[in-house]
mmCIF file of C-alpha atoms and ligand atoms in Angstrom:
data_model
loop_
_atom_site.group_PDB
_atom_site.id
_atom_site.type_symbol
_atom_site.label_atom_id
_atom_site.label_comp_id
_atom_site.label_asym_id
_atom_site.label_seq_id
_atom_site.Cartn_x
_atom_site.Cartn_y
_atom_site.Cartn_z
ATOM 1 C CA MET A 1 -0.025 0.160 0.074
ATOM 2 C CA PRO A 2 1.451 3.284 -1.054
ATOM 3 C CA ASP A 3 1.800 5.991 1.594
ATOM 4 C CA ALA A 4 -0.430 8.194 -0.186
ATOM 5 C CA ASP A 5 -3.301 9.625 1.957
ATOM 6 C CA ILE A 6 -6.916 8.828 0.894
ATOM 7 C CA VAL A 7 -9.430 11.624 1.532
ATOM 8 C CA TYR A 8 -12.827 11.201 0.935
ATOM 9 C CA SER A 9 -14.341 14.525 0.381
ATOM 10 C CA ASP A 10 -18.163 15.398 0.117
ATOM 11 C CA VAL A 11 -19.949 13.749 -2.766
ATOM 12 C CA LYS A 12 -23.285 15.989 -3.546
ATOM 13 C CA PHE A 13 -26.001 14.702 -5.821
ATOM 14 C CA LYS A 14 -28.396 17.388 -6.970
ATOM 15 C CA ARG A 15 -32.058 16.742 -7.017
ATOM 16 C CA SER A 16 -34.238 17.963 -9.895
ATOM 17 C CA LYS A 17 -37.843 18.005 -10.532
ATOM 18 C CA ASP A 18 -39.740 16.679 -13.628
ATOM 19 C CA ALA A 19 -43.324 17.232 -14.476
ATOM 20 C CA GLY A 20 -44.164 17.233 -11.022
ATOM 21 C CA ARG A 21 -42.060 13.598 -10.237
ATOM 22 C CA GLU A 22 -39.308 13.578 -8.052
ATOM 23 C CA VAL A 23 -36.302 11.926 -9.177
ATOM 24 C CA THR A 24 -34.143 10.765 -6.677
ATOM 25 C CA SER A 25 -30.894 10.985 -8.419
ATOM 26 C CA SER A 26 -29.207 11.084 -12.008
ATOM 27 C CA PRO A 27 -25.834 10.627 -12.844
ATOM 28 C CA ASP A 28 -26.296 13.464 -15.443
ATOM 29 C CA VAL A 29 -26.783 15.861 -12.872
ATOM 30 C CA SER A 30 -24.055 17.671 -11.895
ATOM 31 C CA THR A 31 -22.313 14.867 -9.783
ATOM 32 C CA THR A 32 -18.918 16.051 -8.527
ATOM 33 C CA TYR A 33 -16.030 13.644 -7.030
ATOM 34 C CA SER A 34 -13.119 15.306 -5.514
ATOM 35 C CA ASP A 35 -9.652 13.893 -5.102
ATOM 36 C CA VAL A 36 -9.648 10.664 -3.390
ATOM 37 C CA LYS A 37 -6.705 10.243 -1.270
ATOM 38 C CA PHE A 38 -5.802 7.053 1.228
ATOM 39 C CA SER A 39 -4.107 8.126 4.554
ATOM 40 C CA SER A 40 -1.936 6.082 6.841
ATOM 41 C CA PRO A 41 -3.112 4.602 9.798
ATOM 42 C CA SER A 42 -1.592 7.427 11.980
ATOM 43 C CA THR A 43 -2.970 9.896 9.718
ATOM 44 C CA GLN A 44 -6.561 8.165 9.887
ATOM 45 C CA GLN A 45 -6.296 8.346 13.926
ATOM 46 C CA HIS A 46 -5.081 11.831 13.620
ATOM 47 C CA ASN A 47 -8.229 12.445 11.167
ATOM 48 C CA GLN A 48 -10.431 10.885 13.229
ATOM 49 C CA ARG A 49 -12.948 13.020 14.752
ATOM 50 C CA PRO A 50 -13.066 12.658 18.583
ATOM 51 C CA ALA A 51 -15.768 10.680 20.077
ATOM 52 C CA ALA A 52 -18.842 12.200 21.172
ATOM 53 C CA GLU A 53 -19.074 13.224 24.546
ATOM 54 C CA PRO A 54 -21.535 10.451 26.430
ATOM 55 C CA SER A 55 -24.914 11.865 27.360
ATOM 56 C CA PRO A 56 -25.844 12.351 31.208
ATOM 57 C CA GLN A 57 -28.535 9.351 30.447
ATOM 58 C CA ASN A 58 -25.519 7.314 29.234
ATOM 59 C CA LYS A 59 -23.491 8.221 32.194
ATOM 60 C CA GLN A 60 -26.189 7.391 34.431
ATOM 61 C CA ARG A 61 -26.691 3.838 32.932
ATOM 62 C CA ARG A 62 -22.946 3.039 33.056
ATOM 63 C CA GLY A 63 -22.934 4.078 36.622
ATOM 64 C CA ALA A 64 -25.743 1.995 37.419
ATOM 65 C CA VAL A 65 -24.094 -1.150 35.595
ATOM 66 C CA THR A 66 -20.863 -0.700 37.352
ATOM 67 C CA LEU A 67 -22.596 -0.481 40.689
ATOM 68 C CA GLU A 68 -24.587 -3.711 39.811
ATOM 69 C CA ARG A 69 -21.203 -5.342 38.955
ATOM 70 C CA VAL A 70 -19.702 -4.507 42.346
ATOM 71 C CA LEU A 71 -22.662 -5.791 44.027
ATOM 72 C CA LEU A 72 -22.589 -9.086 42.148
ATOM 73 C CA LEU A 73 -18.876 -9.452 42.697
ATOM 74 C CA ILE A 74 -19.529 -8.876 46.459
ATOM 75 C CA ALA A 75 -22.388 -11.174 46.478
ATOM 76 C CA THR A 76 -20.212 -13.851 44.675
ATOM 77 C CA LEU A 77 -17.516 -13.431 47.394
ATOM 78 C CA LEU A 78 -20.069 -13.588 50.259
ATOM 79 C CA LEU A 79 -21.531 -16.815 48.751
ATOM 80 C CA ALA A 80 -17.968 -18.342 48.472
ATOM 81 C CA ALA A 81 -17.198 -17.528 51.732
ATOM 82 C CA ALA A 82 -20.269 -19.016 53.110
ATOM 83 C CA LEU A 83 -19.703 -22.420 51.289
ATOM 84 C CA ALA A 84 -16.122 -22.158 52.720
ATOM 85 C CA ALA A 85 -17.457 -21.925 56.147
ATOM 86 C CA LEU A 86 -20.085 -24.494 55.374
ATOM 87 C CA ALA A 87 -17.465 -27.035 54.241
ATOM 88 C CA ALA A 88 -15.165 -26.384 57.219
ATOM 89 C CA VAL A 89 -18.443 -26.832 59.723
ATOM 90 C CA SER A 90 -19.004 -30.056 57.585
ATOM 91 C CA LEU A 91 -15.322 -31.279 58.325
ATOM 92 C CA GLU A 92 -15.660 -30.405 61.842
ATOM 93 C CA ASN A 93 -18.760 -32.188 62.312
ATOM 94 C CA ARG A 94 -17.439 -35.335 60.871
ATOM 95 C CA GLY A 95 -14.466 -35.373 63.011
ATOM 96 C CA THR A 96 -16.671 -34.884 66.028
ATOM 97 C CA LYS A 97 -18.704 -37.645 64.911
ATOM 98 C CA ILE A 98 -15.670 -39.948 64.488
ATOM 99 C CA ASN A 99 -14.585 -38.862 67.860
ATOM 100 C CA LEU A 100 -17.926 -39.602 69.329
ATOM 101 C CA GLU A 101 -18.162 -42.870 67.977
ATOM 102 C CA LYS A 102 -14.652 -43.735 69.479
ATOM 103 C CA LEU A 103 -15.955 -42.544 72.801
ATOM 104 C CA GLN A 104 -19.004 -44.666 72.549
ATOM 105 C CA ARG A 105 -16.690 -48.000 72.041
ATOM 106 C CA ASP A 106 -14.263 -46.955 74.762
ATOM 107 C CA LEU A 107 -17.522 -46.492 77.093
ATOM 108 C CA THR A 108 -18.726 -49.763 76.127
ATOM 109 C CA ASN A 109 -15.264 -51.527 76.532
ATOM 110 C CA LEU A 110 -15.093 -49.899 79.940
ATOM 111 C CA THR A 111 -18.552 -51.108 80.834
ATOM 112 C CA GLU A 112 -17.611 -54.657 80.177
ATOM 113 C CA THR A 113 -14.369 -54.268 82.420
ATOM 114 C CA GLN A 114 -16.415 -52.890 85.049
ATOM 115 C CA LYS A 115 -18.869 -56.028 84.830
ATOM 116 C CA LYS A 116 -15.796 -58.201 84.929
ATOM 117 C CA MET A 117 -14.171 -56.667 88.102
ATOM 118 C CA ASN A 118 -17.738 -56.598 89.437
ATOM 119 C CA GLU A 119 -17.872 -60.515 89.357
ATOM 120 C CA LEU A 120 -14.188 -60.942 90.436
ATOM 121 C CA ASN A 121 -14.907 -59.040 93.612
ATOM 122 C CA LYS A 122 -18.236 -61.022 94.210
ATOM 123 C CA LEU A 123 -15.839 -63.953 94.214
ATOM 124 C CA ASN A 124 -13.506 -62.452 96.278
ATOM 125 C CA VAL A 125 -16.295 -61.254 98.934
ATOM 126 C CA ASN A 126 -17.367 -64.744 98.970
ATOM 127 C CA PRO A 127 -14.335 -67.286 98.953
ATOM 128 C CA PRO A 128 -14.976 -70.868 98.793
ATOM 129 C CA ARG A 129 -15.432 -72.667 102.259
ATOM 130 C CA CYS A 130 -12.373 -74.865 103.164
ATOM 131 C CA PRO A 131 -13.146 -78.409 102.718
ATOM 132 C CA GLU A 132 -13.504 -80.748 105.906
ATOM 133 C CA PRO A 133 -9.880 -81.781 107.336
ATOM 134 C CA THR A 134 -8.381 -84.717 105.661
ATOM 135 C CA PRO A 135 -4.912 -86.232 105.937
ATOM 136 C CA SER A 136 -3.821 -83.368 103.150
ATOM 137 C CA ARG A 137 -5.429 -80.550 105.167
ATOM 138 C CA THR A 138 -5.261 -79.019 108.629
ATOM 139 C CA SER A 139 -7.390 -76.336 110.185
ATOM 140 C CA GLY A 140 -6.722 -73.050 108.749
ATOM 141 C CA HIS A 141 -4.318 -74.557 106.213
ATOM 142 C CA THR A 142 -4.156 -76.541 102.695
ATOM 143 C CA CYS A 143 -1.766 -78.205 100.766
ATOM 144 C CA GLY A 144 -3.960 -77.602 97.624
ATOM 145 C CA ARG A 145 -5.125 -80.284 94.770
ATOM 146 C CA ASP A 146 -2.631 -83.085 94.262
ATOM 147 C CA TRP A 147 -0.377 -82.444 97.084
ATOM 148 C CA GLU A 148 -0.413 -84.492 100.340
ATOM 149 C CA HIS A 149 -0.359 -83.275 103.724
ATOM 150 C CA HIS A 150 2.246 -84.959 106.150
ATOM 151 C CA GLY A 151 4.158 -83.750 109.425
ATOM 152 C CA GLY A 152 3.160 -80.009 108.593
ATOM 153 C CA LYS A 153 4.498 -80.425 104.986
ATOM 154 C CA CYS A 154 3.277 -80.834 101.446
ATOM 155 C CA TYR A 155 4.339 -83.644 98.988
ATOM 156 C CA HIS A 156 3.455 -84.108 95.466
ATOM 157 C CA PHE A 157 4.556 -87.380 93.795
ATOM 158 C CA THR A 158 4.737 -86.463 89.970
ATOM 159 C CA LYS A 159 3.390 -89.080 87.385
ATOM 160 C CA THR A 160 5.827 -87.967 84.494
ATOM 161 C CA ASN A 161 9.248 -89.217 84.064
ATOM 162 C CA LEU A 162 11.780 -86.225 83.784
ATOM 163 C CA THR A 163 15.553 -85.740 84.350
ATOM 164 C CA TRP A 164 16.746 -84.487 87.418
ATOM 165 C CA ASN A 165 17.037 -80.894 86.496
ATOM 166 C CA ASP A 166 13.819 -80.737 84.708
ATOM 167 C CA SER A 167 12.300 -82.483 87.802
ATOM 168 C CA ARG A 168 13.604 -79.828 89.910
ATOM 169 C CA GLU A 169 12.595 -77.189 87.594
ATOM 170 C CA ARG A 170 8.970 -78.552 87.695
ATOM 171 C CA CYS A 171 8.848 -78.555 91.438
ATOM 172 C CA THR A 172 9.667 -74.707 91.473
ATOM 173 C CA LEU A 173 7.134 -74.116 88.847
ATOM 174 C CA LEU A 174 4.565 -76.024 91.096
ATOM 175 C CA GLY A 175 5.639 -73.645 94.062
ATOM 176 C CA GLY A 176 7.836 -75.951 95.890
ATOM 177 C CA HIS A 177 11.284 -77.903 95.236
ATOM 178 C CA LEU A 178 12.673 -81.440 95.090
ATOM 179 C CA VAL A 179 11.903 -83.081 98.485
ATOM 180 C CA MET A 180 14.903 -82.677 101.333
ATOM 181 C CA ILE A 181 14.652 -85.415 103.813
ATOM 182 C CA GLU A 182 15.462 -84.338 107.297
ATOM 183 C CA SER A 183 14.288 -86.920 109.523
ATOM 184 C CA GLN A 184 13.789 -90.541 110.043
ATOM 185 C CA GLU A 185 10.035 -90.489 110.461
ATOM 186 C CA GLU A 186 9.830 -88.045 106.976
ATOM 187 C CA GLN A 187 11.859 -90.992 105.242
ATOM 188 C CA ARG A 188 9.622 -93.526 106.479
ATOM 189 C CA TYR A 189 6.685 -91.893 105.339
ATOM 190 C CA LEU A 190 8.144 -91.303 101.736
ATOM 191 C CA VAL A 191 9.589 -95.199 101.263
ATOM 192 C CA ASN A 192 5.973 -96.118 102.009
ATOM 193 C CA LYS A 193 4.455 -93.789 99.600
ATOM 194 C CA VAL A 194 6.789 -94.651 96.906
ATOM 195 C CA LYS A 195 6.595 -98.523 97.347
ATOM 196 C CA GLU A 196 2.738 -97.976 96.865
ATOM 197 C CA LEU A 197 3.123 -95.886 93.657
ATOM 198 C CA MET A 198 6.094 -97.948 92.115
ATOM 199 C CA THR A 199 5.019 -100.056 89.023
ATOM 200 C CA THR A 200 8.475 -101.574 88.251
ATOM 201 C CA ASP A 201 11.668 -102.037 89.953
ATOM 202 C CA GLU A 202 13.154 -98.954 88.320
ATOM 203 C CA ASP A 203 10.074 -96.939 88.853
ATOM 204 C CA LYS A 204 11.865 -94.742 91.349
ATOM 205 C CA PHE A 205 11.790 -90.968 92.191
ATOM 206 C CA TRP A 206 14.198 -88.272 92.353
ATOM 207 C CA ILE A 207 14.837 -86.252 95.467
ATOM 208 C CA GLY A 208 16.751 -83.087 96.098
ATOM 209 C CA LEU A 209 19.780 -84.395 96.724
ATOM 210 C CA THR A 210 23.117 -83.793 94.365
ATOM 211 C CA ASP A 211 26.937 -83.927 94.304
ATOM 212 C CA ALA A 212 27.115 -82.498 90.713
ATOM 213 C CA GLU A 213 29.073 -79.678 92.006
ATOM 214 C CA THR A 214 31.726 -81.623 93.931
ATOM 215 C CA GLU A 215 32.305 -85.245 93.480
ATOM 216 C CA ASN A 216 31.096 -87.192 96.878
ATOM 217 C CA THR A 217 30.140 -83.549 98.351
ATOM 218 C CA TRP A 218 26.198 -84.084 98.629
ATOM 219 C CA LYS A 219 24.051 -81.193 98.955
ATOM 220 C CA TRP A 220 20.407 -80.400 99.092
ATOM 221 C CA VAL A 221 18.914 -78.289 96.614
ATOM 222 C CA ASP A 222 18.663 -75.217 99.135
ATOM 223 C CA GLY A 223 22.466 -75.598 99.137
ATOM 224 C CA SER A 224 22.497 -77.279 102.778
ATOM 225 C CA SER A 225 24.804 -80.238 103.509
ATOM 226 C CA LEU A 226 23.718 -83.787 103.890
ATOM 227 C CA SER A 227 23.813 -84.683 107.619
ATOM 228 C CA PRO A 228 25.889 -87.895 108.341
ATOM 229 C CA HIS A 229 23.251 -88.491 110.632
ATOM 230 C CA LEU A 230 20.607 -88.705 108.274
ATOM 231 C CA GLU A 231 21.946 -90.601 105.341
ATOM 232 C CA PHE A 232 19.721 -93.527 103.726
ATOM 233 C CA TRP A 233 21.873 -94.873 101.213
ATOM 234 C CA LEU A 234 21.239 -98.398 99.687
ATOM 235 C CA HIS A 235 24.128 -101.021 100.372
ATOM 236 C CA ASN A 236 27.208 -100.258 98.194
ATOM 237 C CA GLU A 237 25.904 -96.952 97.256
ATOM 238 C CA PRO A 238 26.818 -94.138 96.298
ATOM 239 C CA ASP A 239 29.103 -95.753 93.762
ATOM 240 C CA ASN A 240 29.087 -92.941 91.265
ATOM 241 C CA TRP A 241 29.090 -95.874 88.565
ATOM 242 C CA THR A 242 30.253 -95.093 84.996
ATOM 243 C CA GLY A 243 28.927 -97.628 83.092
ATOM 244 C CA GLN A 244 25.761 -95.884 82.058
ATOM 245 C CA ASN A 245 27.279 -92.534 81.770
ATOM 246 C CA VAL A 246 30.994 -91.559 81.824
ATOM 247 C CA GLU A 247 30.357 -88.674 84.235
ATOM 248 C CA GLY A 248 29.185 -90.949 86.911
ATOM 249 C CA GLU A 249 26.096 -90.626 88.958
ATOM 250 C CA ASP A 250 25.527 -87.280 90.479
ATOM 251 C CA CYS A 251 21.541 -87.327 91.491
ATOM 252 C CA VAL A 252 19.731 -89.342 94.173
ATOM 253 C CA ARG A 253 16.355 -91.197 93.508
ATOM 254 C CA LEU A 254 14.137 -93.185 96.249
ATOM 255 C CA GLY A 255 12.536 -96.119 96.006
ATOM 256 C CA GLU A 256 12.298 -99.988 96.563
ATOM 257 C CA LYS A 257 9.246 -102.080 95.712
ATOM 258 C CA GLY A 258 9.771 -104.675 98.345
ATOM 259 C CA ALA A 259 10.850 -102.061 100.907
ATOM 260 C CA THR A 260 10.137 -102.550 104.598
ATOM 261 C CA THR A 261 10.042 -99.991 107.334
ATOM 262 C CA ARG A 262 12.574 -101.659 109.368
ATOM 263 C CA ASN A 263 15.153 -100.705 106.780
ATOM 264 C CA LEU A 264 15.127 -97.184 105.514
ATOM 265 C CA ARG A 265 18.142 -97.298 103.340
ATOM 266 C CA TYR A 266 16.766 -97.045 99.807
ATOM 267 C CA TRP A 267 18.997 -94.135 98.194
ATOM 268 C CA THR A 268 20.716 -94.776 95.381
ATOM 269 C CA ASP A 269 22.777 -92.273 93.190
ATOM 270 C CA LYS A 270 22.101 -92.326 89.391
ATOM 271 C CA SER A 271 23.098 -90.287 86.118
ATOM 272 C CA CYS A 272 21.134 -87.185 86.369
ATOM 273 C CA THR A 273 19.871 -87.529 82.805
ATOM 274 C CA VAL A 274 17.837 -90.505 83.386
ATOM 275 C CA PRO A 275 14.146 -89.862 83.276
ATOM 276 C CA HIS A 276 12.328 -90.421 86.779
ATOM 277 C CA LYS A 277 9.487 -89.496 88.561
ATOM 278 C CA SER A 278 10.217 -87.287 91.556
ATOM 279 C CA ILE A 279 8.731 -85.773 94.727
ATOM 280 C CA CYS A 280 8.257 -82.229 95.317
ATOM 281 C CA GLU A 281 8.033 -80.743 98.768
ATOM 282 C CA LYS A 282 6.324 -77.237 100.184
ATOM 283 C CA SER A 283 5.077 -75.469 103.272
ATOM 284 C CA LEU A 284 1.302 -75.650 104.108
ATOM 285 C CA GLU A 285 -0.579 -72.721 102.526
ATOM 286 C CA LYS A 286 -2.753 -70.424 104.692
ATOM 287 C CA CYS A 287 -6.419 -71.079 104.163
ATOM 288 C CA THR A 288 -9.258 -68.396 105.428
ATOM 289 C CA CYS A 289 -12.278 -70.485 106.435
ATOM 290 C CA PHE A 290 -15.437 -69.566 107.364
HETATM 291 CA CA1 CA B 301 28.730 -88.576 92.181
HETATM 292 CA CA1 CA B 302 24.781 -95.674 92.303
#
């Protein structure tokens, strides 16, 4: 496009009347075109006429539209804020509901626990009566189930064959210890009991005596030494025989099927790893009677 300016000049049409008829236009009637020039955009802008000043009505209308937009914007913001607040309240209510359900579960558990405690308290308030006195029980004291009372002590004769160490541990778990024989009368009682319980000649019972720490130095399970006045070895015992175990025999067992009360010497040393039944001993337990 050339830089030549374009100018539109006024175009005039001349009207004429003919025989009473009005002619709108006619090319032959003095039509004049002036020079036409194209102008550059800058020139166009320069030549553009300034926009007409808005009328007061238009100004009022524009003001009203602007106010409406502001009010609409404020209403939108308020609505958004309300929605956000509603969402926050909803989340808070949800959290509260979850906490409430947890509290209800805890309350249920506490109630169950309280019921169990009440039942236990009832049992404690009304303990069972002591049974009638028997050889295994004395007034105000008891040996408990599977224990036999004799001479102020309780004895339990196991039915399971275990090594000496396992037998010792079992007696401890039962609340006692492997028996420690401290009198002829106690030895007599045990000899007679074991004789009744034995099924074979080797069906003997471990007692709490050992020389495992120092050979031929015999000690009871509480660490006390064997009194020379209260030894009840069988003939030719202890012999620390190594035919069965090269380490010899360091534990003591009791029993003889054909035992007589005139001869109380029925102890034999034996390898501690041989399984045998055993005799546990414990003190009397106090019993609250009504
Ligand atoms: Ca020995
Ligand atoms: Ca022996």
